[in-house]
Amino acid sequence: MWARRLQKSGCALNLAVIFVTATLLPMRMIASGPAPLNQAGNPAMVPADRLSEDWWKQRHEAVLHDVAEHPDTQLLLIGDSITNNYDKSTLPDENFQPTWKTFYEPRKALNLGFSGDTTANVLWRLDHGEVAGLHPTVALILIGTNNTGFKSESAEQTEVGIDAVIANLEQRLPETKILLLGILPSDISDSKTETDLAVNAYLANGYSENPRVTYLEVGSIFYKNNKLDASIFYDPRLPQHGKPLHPDTNGQRMMAEAIEPTLAKLMGDSPRMPLDAMTEINTALIPVPKLEQDSYDWYARHHAELNTKLRINPRVVMIGDSITHFWGGLPNANHVNGPTAWQHLFRDDAGAVLNLGFGWDRTQNVLWRLRQGEFDGLTPRAIVLMIGTNNLSGSSNARASTPQEIVAGIEAIREELHRRSPSSRLIVMAILPRGRSAADPFRVSIIATNKLLSARFGNDASVTYLDIGAKFLDADGTLPVSMMSDGVHPTDAGYEIWADALADTFRKLNTTP
């Protein structure tokens, strides 16, 4: 990968340069390049100024002044016009100052966004004093859309340019955490959208577990009914009627809300708004890694999943939360709740099933794991998906999701799975009942969610929707201890109900493992 990046970038480094570079870059950068000391051949990583443009020169000089005047800056926002826009307060479409004052100004933030900038321009600005003397807690980066837009640079050129920006910041700000955002969706052209998706996939994979760089993709908030929501971009309402590219007042506010939980965690402070109050965006759709502490090592299990799928060719893949995680199968869990039922369904063929269940996972965690390769290369006969019950629970790390949001999250998972293995039969499980009594508050939300799931998937020829919840309950709606000892997780007897239902479904689908 290192050699490929150098070759594609037109770099010719001697061993001494490689050694120096390797000592400065994180392991991820060593593995995939690029080397920022020789940049011929890739305009995305060649520092370039725009001093011939008076406004750009004046803004750069103003930023240098602000940097000198505010050495206590704790948050940097680095990017192009989408970041630059936070300086605007023009009603109604470009009134971004209220969002800035709510989420960023209280954190002693500086705006280093320049309209029209590419990675090359950001690199020049970093090299010419725009972070000199600063020791911020976090640098938030949103860059690349102009590389793939009017510059017509390839995905790989843009990726290398973003890598170079990250490497530059890591060297100049060794104590600063970096929050890297994926390129936002637009409607400029199909080719740009395809390139942007490729860049984001690269960034998601490359920075998935970087100790200093957190990657966050919030593009899902700009879609409605599976289409880009042009109403939250201001370009179509400009005199020239441009195509959607720049979020408007509402879109920018939604983006800030989507970023806020992750930013607050990196800043080490509290969210600027309570999580429950930020309801304009569907967090069930925003891929994020581990959110909650559980009885196992979340990241270790993720790596175990990646290793296990290389050793087996599963005919069935189980995906879900703790209910799936602690049933059985590979990779081994630290405890198992349903060994007899697992054996009843899958016999002794350990390689027949891959268990992608993770305790405490929500739909957003499953989306992250799928995008980090846990399902890549698999073509099972059947996929069993049971997810959503944890979305009903709020915490200090994530707000509770509505039934509609959960169904949207499950639909997004379905799309990810179908894209990777269109021949696999997907079995979507209804959310199981929770709480001892029929009057338990969770029951209302579960019933509402399952009703929406049935409406969405009940008549979908590509999906089998399976609701077995009633089989766990007594006639009066009580959930017996014999079925779920804690009111959430099935006992072996409870898993037998699931095993029987799956066995019957597998037979009907001719996918018996």
Coordinates of C-alpha atoms in Angstrom, one line a residue:
M1 CA 0.0 0.0 0.0
W2 CA 2.9 2.3 0.9
A3 CA 4.6 1.7 -2.4
R4 CA 1.3 2.1 -4.3
R5 CA 0.7 5.5 -2.8
L6 CA 4.2 6.7 -3.6
Q7 CA 3.9 5.5 -7.2
K8 CA 0.5 7.0 -7.7
S9 CA 1.6 10.3 -6.2
G10 CA 4.7 10.4 -8.4
C11 CA 7.0 10.5 -5.4
A12 CA 10.6 9.4 -5.4
L13 CA 11.9 9.3 -1.9
N14 CA 15.3 8.1 -0.7
L15 CA 15.5 5.9 2.4
A16 CA 16.5 8.8 4.6
V17 CA 13.4 10.7 3.8
I18 CA 11.2 7.6 4.3
F19 CA 12.8 7.1 7.7
V20 CA 12.2 10.7 8.8
T21 CA 8.7 10.6 7.6
A22 CA 7.9 7.3 9.3
T23 CA 9.1 8.6 12.6
L24 CA 6.6 11.5 12.4
L25 CA 3.5 9.7 11.0
P26 CA 1.1 7.5 12.9
M27 CA 1.1 3.7 12.1
R28 CA -1.9 4.1 9.8
M29 CA 0.0 6.7 7.7
I30 CA 3.1 4.5 7.5
A31 CA 0.9 1.7 6.2
S32 CA -0.8 3.6 3.5
G33 CA 1.2 6.7 2.8
P34 CA 1.6 9.3 1.6
A35 CA 5.0 10.9 2.3
P36 CA 4.5 14.6 2.6
L37 CA 8.1 15.6 1.8
N38 CA 8.0 15.0 -1.9
Q39 CA 4.7 15.9 -3.6
A40 CA 5.3 15.9 -7.3
G41 CA 2.5 14.5 -9.4
N42 CA -0.5 15.0 -7.1
P43 CA -1.9 18.6 -7.0
A44 CA -4.0 17.7 -3.9
M45 CA -0.8 17.5 -1.8
V46 CA 1.2 20.3 -3.2
P47 CA 0.8 23.3 -1.0
A48 CA -0.8 26.1 -3.0
D49 CA -1.8 29.7 -2.1
R50 CA -4.5 31.9 -3.6
L51 CA -2.8 35.2 -2.7
S52 CA -3.7 36.6 -6.1
E53 CA -7.3 36.8 -4.8
D54 CA -7.5 39.9 -2.6
W55 CA -10.2 38.5 -0.3
W56 CA -8.3 35.3 0.3
K57 CA -5.1 37.2 1.1
Q58 CA -7.0 39.5 3.5
R59 CA -8.7 36.5 5.2
H60 CA -5.4 34.7 5.6
E61 CA -3.9 37.9 7.2
A62 CA -6.9 38.2 9.5
V63 CA -6.6 34.6 10.6
L64 CA -2.9 35.1 11.4
H65 CA -4.0 38.1 13.6
D66 CA -6.6 36.0 15.3
V67 CA -4.2 33.2 16.0
A68 CA -1.8 35.6 17.6
E69 CA -4.5 37.3 19.6
H70 CA -6.1 34.0 20.8
P71 CA -3.3 31.6 21.9
D72 CA -5.8 29.9 24.3
T73 CA -7.9 28.6 21.3
Q74 CA -9.3 25.2 22.1
L75 CA -11.1 24.3 18.9
L76 CA -10.1 24.8 15.3
L77 CA -12.5 24.4 12.4
I78 CA -10.5 23.9 9.2
G79 CA -12.0 23.6 5.8
D80 CA -13.6 25.3 2.8
S81 CA -16.8 27.4 2.2
I82 CA -19.0 25.1 4.3
T83 CA -16.8 26.0 7.3
N84 CA -16.2 29.6 6.1
N85 CA -20.0 30.0 6.2
Y86 CA -20.1 30.1 9.9
D87 CA -19.1 33.8 9.6
K88 CA -22.4 34.6 7.8
S89 CA -25.6 35.8 9.4
T90 CA -27.8 36.5 6.3
L91 CA -31.4 35.6 6.7
P92 CA -33.0 33.3 5.9
D93 CA -30.8 30.8 4.1
E94 CA -27.3 31.7 5.3
N95 CA -27.8 32.6 9.0
F96 CA -25.0 30.4 10.5
Q97 CA -23.9 32.6 13.4
P98 CA -26.5 31.3 15.8
T99 CA -25.1 27.8 15.2
W100 CA -21.6 29.0 15.7
K101 CA -22.5 30.8 18.9
T102 CA -24.2 27.7 20.3
F103 CA -21.8 24.9 19.5
Y104 CA -18.4 26.5 18.8
E105 CA -17.8 30.0 20.2
P106 CA -18.2 28.8 23.8
R107 CA -15.3 26.4 23.2
K108 CA -12.9 29.2 22.2
A109 CA -13.1 28.3 18.5
L110 CA -11.3 29.8 15.5
N111 CA -12.8 29.5 12.0
L112 CA -10.1 28.5 9.5
G113 CA -12.5 27.9 6.7
F114 CA -11.8 29.5 3.3
S115 CA -14.4 29.3 0.5
G116 CA -13.1 27.4 -2.5
D117 CA -10.2 25.8 -0.7
T118 CA -8.8 22.4 -1.5
T119 CA -6.4 20.2 0.5
A120 CA -3.5 22.0 -1.3
N121 CA -4.7 25.4 0.0
V122 CA -5.1 24.1 3.5
L123 CA -1.6 22.6 3.4
W124 CA -0.2 26.0 2.4
R125 CA -2.1 27.8 5.1
L126 CA -0.9 25.4 7.7
D127 CA 2.7 25.9 6.5
H128 CA 2.2 29.6 6.8
G129 CA 1.3 30.2 10.3
E130 CA -2.4 29.5 10.7
V131 CA -1.9 27.2 13.7
A132 CA 1.4 28.6 14.9
G133 CA 1.6 28.8 18.7
L134 CA -1.7 27.1 19.2
H135 CA -2.5 24.1 21.4
P136 CA -6.1 23.3 20.8
T137 CA -7.9 20.3 22.2
V138 CA -9.6 19.4 18.9
A139 CA -9.2 20.3 15.2
L140 CA -12.3 19.6 13.2
I141 CA -11.6 19.1 9.5
L142 CA -14.1 19.2 6.6
I143 CA -12.2 19.3 3.3
G144 CA -12.2 17.6 -0.1
T145 CA -15.4 18.5 -1.9
N146 CA -13.6 21.1 -4.0
N147 CA -10.9 18.6 -4.9
T148 CA -13.5 16.2 -6.3
G149 CA -15.6 19.1 -7.6
F150 CA -14.3 21.9 -9.8
K151 CA -10.7 20.6 -9.5
S152 CA -11.9 17.2 -10.9
E153 CA -9.3 15.3 -8.9
S154 CA -9.6 11.6 -8.5
A155 CA -10.6 9.8 -5.3
E156 CA -7.1 8.6 -4.8
Q157 CA -5.6 12.1 -5.3
T158 CA -8.1 13.5 -2.8
E159 CA -7.5 10.8 -0.3
V160 CA -3.7 11.5 -0.4
G161 CA -4.4 15.2 0.0
I162 CA -6.5 14.6 3.1
D163 CA -3.9 12.2 4.4
A164 CA -1.3 15.0 3.9
V165 CA -3.5 17.5 5.8
I166 CA -3.9 15.1 8.7
A167 CA -0.1 14.3 8.8
N168 CA 0.7 18.0 8.7
L169 CA -1.6 18.7 11.6
E170 CA -0.3 15.8 13.6
Q171 CA 3.2 17.1 13.3
R172 CA 2.3 20.7 14.1
L173 CA -0.2 20.0 16.8
P174 CA 1.1 16.8 18.5
E175 CA -1.3 17.0 21.5
T176 CA -4.5 17.9 19.5
K177 CA -7.2 15.4 18.7
I178 CA -8.5 15.5 15.2
L179 CA -12.2 15.1 14.2
L180 CA -12.3 14.3 10.5
L181 CA -15.6 14.6 8.7
G182 CA -16.5 12.7 5.5
I183 CA -17.2 14.7 2.4
L184 CA -20.8 15.9 2.5
P185 CA -23.2 14.7 -0.2
S186 CA -24.1 17.0 -3.1
D187 CA -26.0 16.8 -6.3
I188 CA -23.3 18.3 -8.6
S189 CA -23.0 15.2 -10.7
D190 CA -23.2 11.4 -10.5
S191 CA -19.4 11.1 -11.0
K192 CA -18.7 13.5 -8.1
T193 CA -21.0 11.5 -5.8
E194 CA -19.3 8.3 -6.8
T195 CA -15.9 9.8 -6.1
D196 CA -17.0 11.3 -2.8
L197 CA -18.3 7.9 -1.7
A198 CA -15.0 6.3 -2.6
V199 CA -13.1 8.9 -0.6
N200 CA -15.3 8.5 2.4
A201 CA -15.0 4.7 2.3
Y202 CA -11.2 5.1 2.3
L203 CA -11.2 7.5 5.2
A204 CA -13.7 5.4 7.2
N205 CA -11.4 2.4 6.8
G206 CA -8.1 4.1 7.2
Y207 CA -9.0 6.1 10.3
S208 CA -11.3 3.7 12.0
E209 CA -9.2 3.1 15.0
N210 CA -6.5 5.8 14.8
P211 CA -5.6 6.9 18.3
R212 CA -5.6 10.6 17.4
V213 CA -8.0 10.9 14.5
T214 CA -11.7 10.2 14.8
Y215 CA -13.6 9.8 11.6
L216 CA -17.3 10.7 11.4
E217 CA -19.6 10.5 8.5
V218 CA -22.8 12.5 8.8
G219 CA -24.0 12.5 5.2
S220 CA -27.2 10.5 6.1
I221 CA -28.8 13.6 7.7
F222 CA -29.0 15.2 4.3
Y223 CA -31.3 12.5 2.8
K224 CA -35.0 12.2 3.0
N225 CA -36.9 9.2 1.7
N226 CA -33.6 7.9 0.2
K227 CA -33.1 11.0 -1.8
L228 CA -30.9 14.0 -1.2
D229 CA -33.0 16.7 0.5
A230 CA -32.5 19.7 -1.7
S231 CA -34.6 21.8 0.6
I232 CA -31.7 22.1 3.2
F233 CA -29.2 23.4 0.7
Y234 CA -29.2 27.0 -0.3
D235 CA -27.7 26.7 -3.8
P236 CA -30.9 26.1 -5.6
R237 CA -32.4 29.3 -4.2
L238 CA -29.5 31.5 -5.4
P239 CA -30.0 33.6 -8.5
Q240 CA -28.0 31.2 -10.6
H241 CA -30.0 28.2 -9.2
G242 CA -27.0 26.1 -8.4
K243 CA -27.2 22.4 -7.6
P244 CA -27.2 21.4 -3.9
L245 CA -23.7 21.7 -2.4
H246 CA -23.9 24.0 0.6
P247 CA -26.1 23.3 3.6
D248 CA -28.5 26.2 4.4
T249 CA -29.3 27.5 7.8
N250 CA -31.2 24.4 8.8
G251 CA -28.8 22.0 7.2
Q252 CA -25.8 23.5 8.9
R253 CA -27.6 23.4 12.2
M254 CA -28.5 19.7 11.7
M255 CA -24.8 19.0 10.8
A256 CA -23.7 20.7 14.0
E257 CA -26.1 18.6 16.0
A258 CA -24.9 15.4 14.3
I259 CA -21.3 16.2 15.2
E260 CA -22.0 17.4 18.7
P261 CA -22.0 14.1 20.7
T262 CA -18.6 13.1 19.2
L263 CA -17.1 16.6 19.5
A264 CA -18.2 16.9 23.1
K265 CA -16.5 13.6 24.0
L266 CA -13.3 14.7 22.3
M267 CA -13.4 18.1 23.9
G268 CA -13.9 16.5 27.3
D269 CA -16.9 18.6 28.0
S270 CA -20.7 18.3 28.1
P271 CA -22.8 18.6 24.9
R272 CA -23.8 22.2 24.2
M273 CA -27.4 20.9 24.1
P274 CA -28.9 17.9 25.9
L275 CA -28.8 14.9 23.6
D276 CA -32.6 14.5 23.9
A277 CA -33.1 18.0 22.6
M278 CA -31.2 17.4 19.4
T279 CA -33.9 15.6 17.5
E280 CA -33.6 17.1 14.0
I281 CA -31.2 14.4 12.9
N282 CA -31.5 10.6 13.1
T283 CA -28.6 9.4 15.1
A284 CA -29.6 5.8 14.3
L285 CA -28.2 6.4 10.8
I286 CA -24.8 7.9 11.8
P287 CA -22.2 5.2 11.9
V288 CA -20.2 5.3 15.2
P289 CA -18.1 2.7 17.0
K290 CA -18.5 1.6 20.6
L291 CA -20.8 3.8 22.7
E292 CA -21.5 2.0 25.9
Q293 CA -19.3 0.0 28.4
D294 CA -20.2 -3.7 28.6
S295 CA -18.9 -6.9 30.0
Y296 CA -16.5 -7.5 27.1
D297 CA -13.9 -5.6 24.9
W298 CA -15.8 -4.2 22.0
Y299 CA -12.8 -3.5 19.8
A300 CA -11.2 -6.8 20.6
R301 CA -14.5 -8.5 19.4
H302 CA -14.4 -6.4 16.2
H303 CA -11.0 -7.7 15.4
A304 CA -12.0 -11.2 16.3
E305 CA -14.8 -10.9 13.8
L306 CA -12.5 -9.7 11.1
N307 CA -10.1 -12.6 11.7
T308 CA -12.8 -15.3 12.1
K309 CA -14.5 -14.5 8.7
L310 CA -11.1 -15.2 7.0
R311 CA -11.1 -18.7 8.4
I312 CA -14.7 -19.8 7.7
N313 CA -17.2 -19.6 4.9
P314 CA -20.5 -19.2 6.9
R315 CA -23.8 -20.3 5.4
V316 CA -25.6 -18.1 8.0
V317 CA -24.5 -14.7 9.5
M318 CA -26.2 -13.5 12.6
I319 CA -26.1 -9.7 13.2
G320 CA -27.4 -7.9 16.3
D321 CA -26.8 -6.8 19.8
S322 CA -26.3 -8.8 23.1
I323 CA -29.2 -11.1 22.4
T324 CA -27.3 -12.4 19.3
H325 CA -23.9 -11.9 20.8
F326 CA -24.5 -14.2 23.8
W327 CA -26.4 -16.9 22.0
G328 CA -23.3 -18.8 20.8
G329 CA -21.0 -19.6 17.9
L330 CA -17.9 -17.9 16.5
P331 CA -16.2 -15.8 17.6
N332 CA -16.6 -17.1 21.1
A333 CA -18.3 -14.9 23.7
N334 CA -17.1 -14.6 27.3
H335 CA -20.4 -16.2 28.3
V336 CA -23.2 -18.0 26.5
N337 CA -26.9 -17.9 27.4
G338 CA -28.4 -20.4 24.9
P339 CA -26.0 -23.3 24.2
T340 CA -28.7 -26.0 23.9
A341 CA -30.8 -24.0 21.5
W342 CA -27.7 -23.1 19.4
Q343 CA -26.7 -26.7 19.2
H344 CA -30.3 -27.6 18.3
L345 CA -30.2 -25.2 15.4
F346 CA -26.7 -25.3 14.1
R347 CA -25.4 -28.7 15.3
D348 CA -21.6 -29.1 15.6
D349 CA -20.7 -27.2 12.4
A350 CA -18.9 -24.3 13.9
G351 CA -18.0 -22.9 10.5
A352 CA -21.6 -22.7 9.4
V353 CA -22.4 -19.6 11.3
L354 CA -20.7 -16.3 12.0
N355 CA -22.0 -14.4 14.9
L356 CA -21.8 -10.6 14.4
G357 CA -23.7 -9.8 17.6
F358 CA -22.3 -7.1 19.9
G359 CA -23.6 -6.4 23.4
W360 CA -25.2 -2.9 23.7
D361 CA -25.0 -2.2 20.0
R362 CA -27.5 0.1 18.3
T363 CA -28.2 0.4 14.6
Q364 CA -25.5 3.1 14.3
N365 CA -22.9 0.7 15.7
V366 CA -23.9 -2.0 13.2
L367 CA -23.5 0.4 10.4
W368 CA -20.0 1.3 11.6
R369 CA -19.0 -2.3 11.8
L370 CA -20.3 -3.2 8.4
R371 CA -18.4 -0.2 6.9
Q372 CA -15.3 -1.5 8.7
G373 CA -15.3 -4.8 6.8
E374 CA -17.0 -7.3 9.1
F375 CA -19.3 -8.5 6.3
D376 CA -17.0 -7.8 3.3
G377 CA -16.4 -10.9 1.1
L378 CA -19.2 -12.9 2.7
T379 CA -22.0 -14.5 0.7
P380 CA -24.1 -16.5 3.2
R381 CA -27.3 -18.2 2.2
A382 CA -29.1 -16.3 5.0
I383 CA -28.5 -13.2 7.2
V384 CA -30.5 -13.0 10.4
L385 CA -30.7 -9.4 11.7
M386 CA -32.1 -8.6 15.2
I387 CA -31.3 -5.0 16.2
G388 CA -33.1 -2.0 17.6
T389 CA -33.9 -2.7 21.2
N390 CA -30.9 -0.7 22.5
N391 CA -32.0 2.2 20.3
L392 CA -35.0 2.5 22.6
S393 CA -32.7 3.3 25.6
G394 CA -31.1 6.7 26.0
S395 CA -27.8 7.2 27.9
S396 CA -25.2 9.9 28.4
N397 CA -23.6 8.7 25.1
A398 CA -26.7 8.5 22.8
R399 CA -30.3 9.6 22.9
A400 CA -33.2 7.2 22.5
S401 CA -34.4 6.7 19.0
T402 CA -38.0 6.9 17.9
P403 CA -39.7 3.9 16.2
Q404 CA -39.4 5.7 12.8
E405 CA -35.7 6.3 13.3
I406 CA -35.1 2.7 14.3
V407 CA -36.8 1.4 11.1
A408 CA -34.7 3.9 9.0
G409 CA -31.6 2.5 10.7
I410 CA -32.6 -1.1 10.0
E411 CA -33.4 -0.1 6.4
A412 CA -29.9 1.4 6.1
I413 CA -28.4 -1.8 7.4
R414 CA -30.4 -3.8 4.8
E415 CA -29.1 -1.6 2.0
E416 CA -25.5 -2.2 3.2
L417 CA -26.0 -5.9 3.4
H418 CA -27.7 -6.2 0.0
R419 CA -25.0 -4.2 -1.7
R420 CA -22.4 -6.5 -0.4
S421 CA -24.2 -9.8 -1.0
P422 CA -27.4 -9.4 -3.1
S423 CA -27.9 -13.2 -3.3
S424 CA -28.2 -13.6 0.5
R425 CA -31.7 -14.0 2.0
L426 CA -32.2 -11.4 4.8
I427 CA -34.4 -12.4 7.8
V428 CA -35.3 -9.2 9.8
M429 CA -36.4 -10.1 13.3
A430 CA -39.0 -8.0 15.2
I431 CA -37.8 -6.5 18.4
L432 CA -38.4 -9.0 21.3
P433 CA -40.6 -7.9 24.3
R434 CA -38.9 -6.3 27.3
G435 CA -39.9 -5.9 30.9
R436 CA -41.9 -8.3 33.1
S437 CA -45.3 -6.5 32.8
A438 CA -47.4 -5.7 29.7
A439 CA -47.5 -2.2 31.2
D440 CA -43.7 -1.8 30.9
P441 CA -42.9 1.5 29.2
F442 CA -40.7 -0.2 26.6
R443 CA -43.7 -2.4 25.4
V444 CA -45.4 0.6 23.7
S445 CA -42.3 1.6 21.7
I446 CA -41.6 -2.0 20.8
I447 CA -45.1 -2.6 19.5
A448 CA -44.9 0.7 17.5
T449 CA -41.5 -0.2 16.0
N450 CA -42.6 -3.7 15.1
K451 CA -45.7 -2.4 13.4
L452 CA -43.5 -0.1 11.2
L453 CA -41.1 -3.0 10.5
S454 CA -44.0 -5.2 9.4
A455 CA -45.3 -2.4 7.1
R456 CA -41.8 -1.9 5.7
F457 CA -40.6 -5.5 5.3
G458 CA -43.8 -7.6 5.5
N459 CA -44.4 -7.5 1.7
D460 CA -40.8 -7.1 0.6
A461 CA -39.9 -10.0 -1.6
S462 CA -36.2 -9.7 -0.8
V463 CA -36.8 -9.9 3.0
T464 CA -38.4 -12.3 5.4
Y465 CA -39.9 -10.5 8.4
L466 CA -40.2 -12.7 11.5
D467 CA -42.0 -11.7 14.7
I468 CA -41.8 -14.3 17.4
G469 CA -42.4 -11.9 20.4
A470 CA -45.9 -13.3 21.3
K471 CA -44.4 -16.7 21.9
F472 CA -42.3 -15.3 24.8
L473 CA -45.4 -14.0 26.7
D474 CA -48.1 -15.4 28.9
A475 CA -51.8 -14.7 27.9
D476 CA -51.8 -11.5 30.1
G477 CA -48.7 -10.2 28.5
T478 CA -46.3 -11.1 31.3
L479 CA -42.8 -12.0 30.3
P480 CA -41.9 -15.1 32.4
V481 CA -38.5 -15.5 34.1
S482 CA -38.2 -18.8 32.4
M483 CA -38.1 -17.0 29.0
M484 CA -35.9 -14.0 30.0
S485 CA -34.3 -14.1 33.4
D486 CA -33.6 -10.3 33.4
G487 CA -36.5 -9.2 31.3
V488 CA -34.3 -8.5 28.3
H489 CA -32.1 -11.5 27.4
P490 CA -33.5 -14.9 26.6
T491 CA -32.7 -18.0 28.6
D492 CA -31.9 -21.2 26.9
A493 CA -35.7 -21.9 26.8
G494 CA -36.2 -18.5 25.2
Y495 CA -33.5 -19.2 22.6
E496 CA -35.3 -22.5 21.8
I497 CA -38.3 -20.4 20.6
W498 CA -36.0 -18.4 18.3
A499 CA -34.1 -21.6 17.1
D500 CA -37.4 -23.3 16.2
A501 CA -38.6 -20.3 14.3
L502 CA -35.4 -19.9 12.4
A503 CA -35.3 -23.6 11.6
D504 CA -38.8 -23.4 10.1
T505 CA -37.8 -20.3 8.2
F506 CA -34.6 -21.8 6.8
R507 CA -36.6 -24.8 5.6
K508 CA -39.1 -22.6 3.8
L509 CA -36.3 -20.6 2.2
N510 CA -34.3 -23.7 1.4
T511 CA -31.3 -22.2 3.3
T512 CA -30.9 -24.9 6.0
P513 CA -27.4 -24.4 7.4

